[in-house]
XYZ file of C-alpha atoms in Angstrom:
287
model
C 139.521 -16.624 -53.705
C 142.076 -15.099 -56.548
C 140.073 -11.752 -55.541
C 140.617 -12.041 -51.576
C 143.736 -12.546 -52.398
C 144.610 -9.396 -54.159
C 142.760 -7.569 -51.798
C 144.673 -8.405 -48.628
C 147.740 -7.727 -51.336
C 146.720 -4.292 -51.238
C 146.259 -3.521 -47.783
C 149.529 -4.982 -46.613
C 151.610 -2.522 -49.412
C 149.127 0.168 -47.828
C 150.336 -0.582 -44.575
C 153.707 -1.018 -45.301
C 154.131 2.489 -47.001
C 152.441 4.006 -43.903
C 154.754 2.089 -41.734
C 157.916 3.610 -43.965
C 155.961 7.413 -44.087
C 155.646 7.270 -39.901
C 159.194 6.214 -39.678
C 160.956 8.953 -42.640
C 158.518 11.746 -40.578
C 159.827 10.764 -37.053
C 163.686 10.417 -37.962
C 163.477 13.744 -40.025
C 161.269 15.521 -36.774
C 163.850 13.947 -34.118
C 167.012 15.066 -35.905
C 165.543 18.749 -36.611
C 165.521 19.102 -33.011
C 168.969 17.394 -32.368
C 167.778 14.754 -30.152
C 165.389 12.566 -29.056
C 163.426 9.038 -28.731
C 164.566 7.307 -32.168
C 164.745 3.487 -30.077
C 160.511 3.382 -28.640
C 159.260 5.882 -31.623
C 160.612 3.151 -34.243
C 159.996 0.268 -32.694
C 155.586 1.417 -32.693
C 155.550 2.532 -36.303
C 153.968 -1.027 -37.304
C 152.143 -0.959 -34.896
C 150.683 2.713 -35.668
C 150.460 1.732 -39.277
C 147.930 -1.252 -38.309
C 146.040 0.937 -36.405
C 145.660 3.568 -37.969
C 145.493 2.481 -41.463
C 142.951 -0.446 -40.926
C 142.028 -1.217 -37.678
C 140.747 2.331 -35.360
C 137.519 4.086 -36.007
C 138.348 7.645 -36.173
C 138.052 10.808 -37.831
C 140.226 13.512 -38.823
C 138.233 15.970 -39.255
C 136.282 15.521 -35.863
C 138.819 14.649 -33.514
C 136.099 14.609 -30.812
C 133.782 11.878 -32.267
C 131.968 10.097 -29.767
C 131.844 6.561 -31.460
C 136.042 7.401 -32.069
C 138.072 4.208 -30.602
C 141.174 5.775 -27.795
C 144.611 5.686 -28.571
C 146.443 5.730 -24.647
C 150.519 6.332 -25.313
C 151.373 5.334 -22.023
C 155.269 5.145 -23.314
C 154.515 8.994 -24.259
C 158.541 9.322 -24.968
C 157.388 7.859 -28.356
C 155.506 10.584 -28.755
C 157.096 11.732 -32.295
C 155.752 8.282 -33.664
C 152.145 9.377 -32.836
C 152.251 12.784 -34.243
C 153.876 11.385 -37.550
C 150.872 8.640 -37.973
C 148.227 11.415 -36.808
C 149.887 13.923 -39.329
C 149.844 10.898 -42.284
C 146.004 10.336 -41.923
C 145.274 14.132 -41.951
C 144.656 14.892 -38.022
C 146.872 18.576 -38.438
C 149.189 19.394 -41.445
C 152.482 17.860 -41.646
C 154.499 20.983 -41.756
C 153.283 20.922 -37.974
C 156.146 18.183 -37.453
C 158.551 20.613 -38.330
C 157.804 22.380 -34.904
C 158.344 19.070 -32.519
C 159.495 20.184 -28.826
C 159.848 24.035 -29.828
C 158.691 26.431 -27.314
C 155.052 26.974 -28.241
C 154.860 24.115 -30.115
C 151.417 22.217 -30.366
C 153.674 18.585 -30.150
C 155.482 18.562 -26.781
C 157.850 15.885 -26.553
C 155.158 14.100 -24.516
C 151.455 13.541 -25.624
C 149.144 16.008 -24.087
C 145.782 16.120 -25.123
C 144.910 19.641 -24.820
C 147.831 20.710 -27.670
C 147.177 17.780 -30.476
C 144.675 17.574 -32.383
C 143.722 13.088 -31.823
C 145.761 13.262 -28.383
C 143.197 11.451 -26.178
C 144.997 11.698 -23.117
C 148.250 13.248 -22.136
C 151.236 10.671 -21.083
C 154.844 10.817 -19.880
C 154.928 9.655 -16.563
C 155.131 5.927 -17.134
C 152.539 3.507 -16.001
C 150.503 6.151 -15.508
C 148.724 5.613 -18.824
C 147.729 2.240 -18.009
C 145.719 3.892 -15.514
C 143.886 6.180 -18.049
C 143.162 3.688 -20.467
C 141.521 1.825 -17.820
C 139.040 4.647 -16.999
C 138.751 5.311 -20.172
C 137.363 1.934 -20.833
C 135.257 1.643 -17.804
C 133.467 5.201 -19.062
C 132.910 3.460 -22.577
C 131.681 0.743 -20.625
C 129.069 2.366 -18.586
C 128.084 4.181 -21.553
C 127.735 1.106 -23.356
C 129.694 1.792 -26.339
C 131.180 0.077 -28.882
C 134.476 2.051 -29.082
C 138.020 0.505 -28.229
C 140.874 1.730 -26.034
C 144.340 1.062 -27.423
C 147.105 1.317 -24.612
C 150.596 1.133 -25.954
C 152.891 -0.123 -22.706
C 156.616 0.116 -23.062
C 158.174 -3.032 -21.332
C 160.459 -0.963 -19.708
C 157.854 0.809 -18.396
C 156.393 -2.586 -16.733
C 159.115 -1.763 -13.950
C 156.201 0.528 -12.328
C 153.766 -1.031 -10.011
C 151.448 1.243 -11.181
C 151.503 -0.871 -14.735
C 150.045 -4.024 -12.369
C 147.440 -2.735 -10.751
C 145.793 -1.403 -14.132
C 145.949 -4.765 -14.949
C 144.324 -6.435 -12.173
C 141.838 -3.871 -12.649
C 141.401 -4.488 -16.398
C 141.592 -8.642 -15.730
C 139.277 -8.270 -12.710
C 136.472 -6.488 -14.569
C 136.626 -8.329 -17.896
C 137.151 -4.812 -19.967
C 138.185 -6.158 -23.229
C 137.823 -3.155 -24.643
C 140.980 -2.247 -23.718
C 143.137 -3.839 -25.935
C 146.806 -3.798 -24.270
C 149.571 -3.846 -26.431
C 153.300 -4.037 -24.540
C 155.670 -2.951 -26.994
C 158.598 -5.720 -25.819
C 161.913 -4.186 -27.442
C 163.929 -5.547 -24.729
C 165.529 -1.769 -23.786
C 165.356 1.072 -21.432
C 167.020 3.889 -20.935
C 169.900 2.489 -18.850
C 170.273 -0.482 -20.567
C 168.279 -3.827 -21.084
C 165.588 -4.922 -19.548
C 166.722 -8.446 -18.114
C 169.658 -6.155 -16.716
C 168.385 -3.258 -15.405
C 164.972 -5.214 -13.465
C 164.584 -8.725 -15.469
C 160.639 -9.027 -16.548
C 161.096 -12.568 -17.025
C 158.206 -14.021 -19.834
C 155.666 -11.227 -20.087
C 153.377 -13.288 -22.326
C 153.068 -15.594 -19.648
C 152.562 -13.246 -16.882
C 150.262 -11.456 -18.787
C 147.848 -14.878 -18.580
C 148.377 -15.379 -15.261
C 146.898 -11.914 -14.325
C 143.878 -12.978 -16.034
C 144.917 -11.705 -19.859
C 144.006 -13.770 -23.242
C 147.062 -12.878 -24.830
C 148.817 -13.305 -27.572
C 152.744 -12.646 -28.755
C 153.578 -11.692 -32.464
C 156.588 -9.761 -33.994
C 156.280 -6.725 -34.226
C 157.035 -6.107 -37.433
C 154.675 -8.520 -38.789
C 151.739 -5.687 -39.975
C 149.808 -9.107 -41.059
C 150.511 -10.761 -37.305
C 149.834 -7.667 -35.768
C 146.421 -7.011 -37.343
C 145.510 -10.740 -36.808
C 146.073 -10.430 -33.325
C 143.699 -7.272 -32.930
C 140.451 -9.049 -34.820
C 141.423 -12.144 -31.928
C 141.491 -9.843 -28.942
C 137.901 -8.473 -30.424
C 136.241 -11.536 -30.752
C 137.385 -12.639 -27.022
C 134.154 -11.534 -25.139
C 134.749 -12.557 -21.499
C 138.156 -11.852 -20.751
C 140.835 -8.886 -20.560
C 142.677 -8.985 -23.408
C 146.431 -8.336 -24.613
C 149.150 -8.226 -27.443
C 152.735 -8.652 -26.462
C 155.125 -7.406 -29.538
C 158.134 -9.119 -30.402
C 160.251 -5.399 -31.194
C 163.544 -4.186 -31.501
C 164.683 -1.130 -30.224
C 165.427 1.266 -33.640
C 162.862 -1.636 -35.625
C 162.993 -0.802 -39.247
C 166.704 0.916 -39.255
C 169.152 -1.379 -39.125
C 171.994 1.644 -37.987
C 169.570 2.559 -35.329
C 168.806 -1.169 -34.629
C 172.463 -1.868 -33.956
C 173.322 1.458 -32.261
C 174.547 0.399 -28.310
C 172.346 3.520 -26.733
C 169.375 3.990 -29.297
C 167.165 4.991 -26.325
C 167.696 8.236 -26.936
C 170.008 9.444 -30.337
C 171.968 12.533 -30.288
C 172.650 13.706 -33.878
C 175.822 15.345 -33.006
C 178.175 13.771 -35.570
C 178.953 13.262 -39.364
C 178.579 9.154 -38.823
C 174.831 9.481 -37.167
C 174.232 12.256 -40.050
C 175.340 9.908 -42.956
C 173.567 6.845 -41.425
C 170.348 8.691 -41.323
C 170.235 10.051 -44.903
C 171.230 6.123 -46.090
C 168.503 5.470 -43.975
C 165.866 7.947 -45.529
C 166.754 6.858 -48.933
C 165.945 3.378 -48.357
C 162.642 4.213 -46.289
C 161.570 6.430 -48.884
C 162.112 3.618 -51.415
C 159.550 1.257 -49.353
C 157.176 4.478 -48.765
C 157.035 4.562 -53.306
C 156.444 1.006 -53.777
């Protein structure tokens, strides 16, 4: 028992560090271009750290690997949280981060699967992922595979209708193999959700399209991986994973910032919070 124990000690610090390396890389990428999408890139990096450090079958060096599981981005904006957890487990060098949304660069803002090495499938226009993942899950289907489809789902993004008929689609035809995760940090780019088009309870709409679903917070890597290993052992029914997030998770300055959709770094007060920031993350990625 002791043994267990120390083991599942181990893999939670191992997750955690990853966590702290995907956020330091996506902060330090964002402000080297000036701007971008701190709020949604943040408030994955659990999430990423789960899957990538325990839960996806993948490999590095053979980004094309038939058994592979699918990561779908649908919220693509959160793009520079992808490319910092596919740089971390040794999908392209790091130094490649350096280069996010230059001209020529091989990370666009957006996902797009013909520049990144462990881009499955290019996303931007929102809800239109949802779409993807759902063929991509009916193909792994057919070819009766094994492999699992990931689809990250902003819940701002849940304003497209687009988003709903995935669903039904996914609900109708049983494919739990698409495990949907709706990353629920409550903001958009115009404000919050219950202001700008009020979602109501997702968790429970969710079920009553025809979802097993489950809500944890989403900075609970434990929670998080708990709830993957239930959605795999559900069998006969579409399943999902509502997170619990906050927009900026992880930073409390970006956390608390009014419009942390998108962060300009345009001033000495942004540029000091961020390096406190670093410093602390960096602490977290040591221990």
């Amino acid at each position: 028992m002791e043994e267990k124990y120390t083991m599942e000690k181990a893999m939670l610090a191992k997750l955690e560090s990853l966590a702290a390396e995907i956020r330091i890389d996506s902060i330090e990428a964002i402000r080297k271009v000036g701007a971008g999408h701190i709020g949604g890139s943040l408030s994955i990096a659990d999430l990423l750290a789960v899957l990538y450090g325990k839960q996806m079958n993948y490999d590095p060096k053979n980004p094309e690997w038939e058994e592979r599981d699918r990561l779908v981005l649908s919220k693509g904006h959160a793009g520079p949280a992808w490319y910092s957890a596919l740089a971390a487990v040794g999908f392209f060098d790091k130094q490649w981060l350096d280069t996010l949304n230059e001209g020529g660069t091989r990370l666009p803002s957006h996902p797009d699967r013909t520049k990144t090495p462990g881009v499955d499938a290019t996303t931007g226009s929102l809800g239109q992922g949802t779409s993807v993942a759902a063929g991509i899950a009916t193909g792994l289907k057919m070819q009766k595979k094994d492999s699992y489809v990931y689809l990250i789902v902003g819940d701002g993004e849940l304003n497209e209708g687009q988003c709903w008929e995935a669903f039904q689609y996914l609900a109708h035809f049983k494919l739990n193999n698409c495990i949907v995760i709706i990353d629920e940090n409550k903001k958009q780019l115009d404000g919050t959700t219950v202001d700008i088009l009020n979602p109501f309870d997702i968790t429970e709409k969710m079920r009553a399209f025809g979802f097993h679903t489950t809500k944890v917070k989403g900075d609970d890597l434990a929670a998080i991986d708990e709830a993957i290993d239930q959605c795999k052992a559900v069998t006969d029914q579409a399943v999902c994973i509502v997170l619990d997030t906050i927009k900026g998770q992880g930073v409390k300055f970006f956390e608390e910032m009014a419009a942390n959709h998108s962060v300009k770094f345009d001033n000495e007060a942004v540029q000091t919070a961020t390096d406190q920031a670093l410093q602390e993350l960096k602490a977290k990625e040591r221990a």
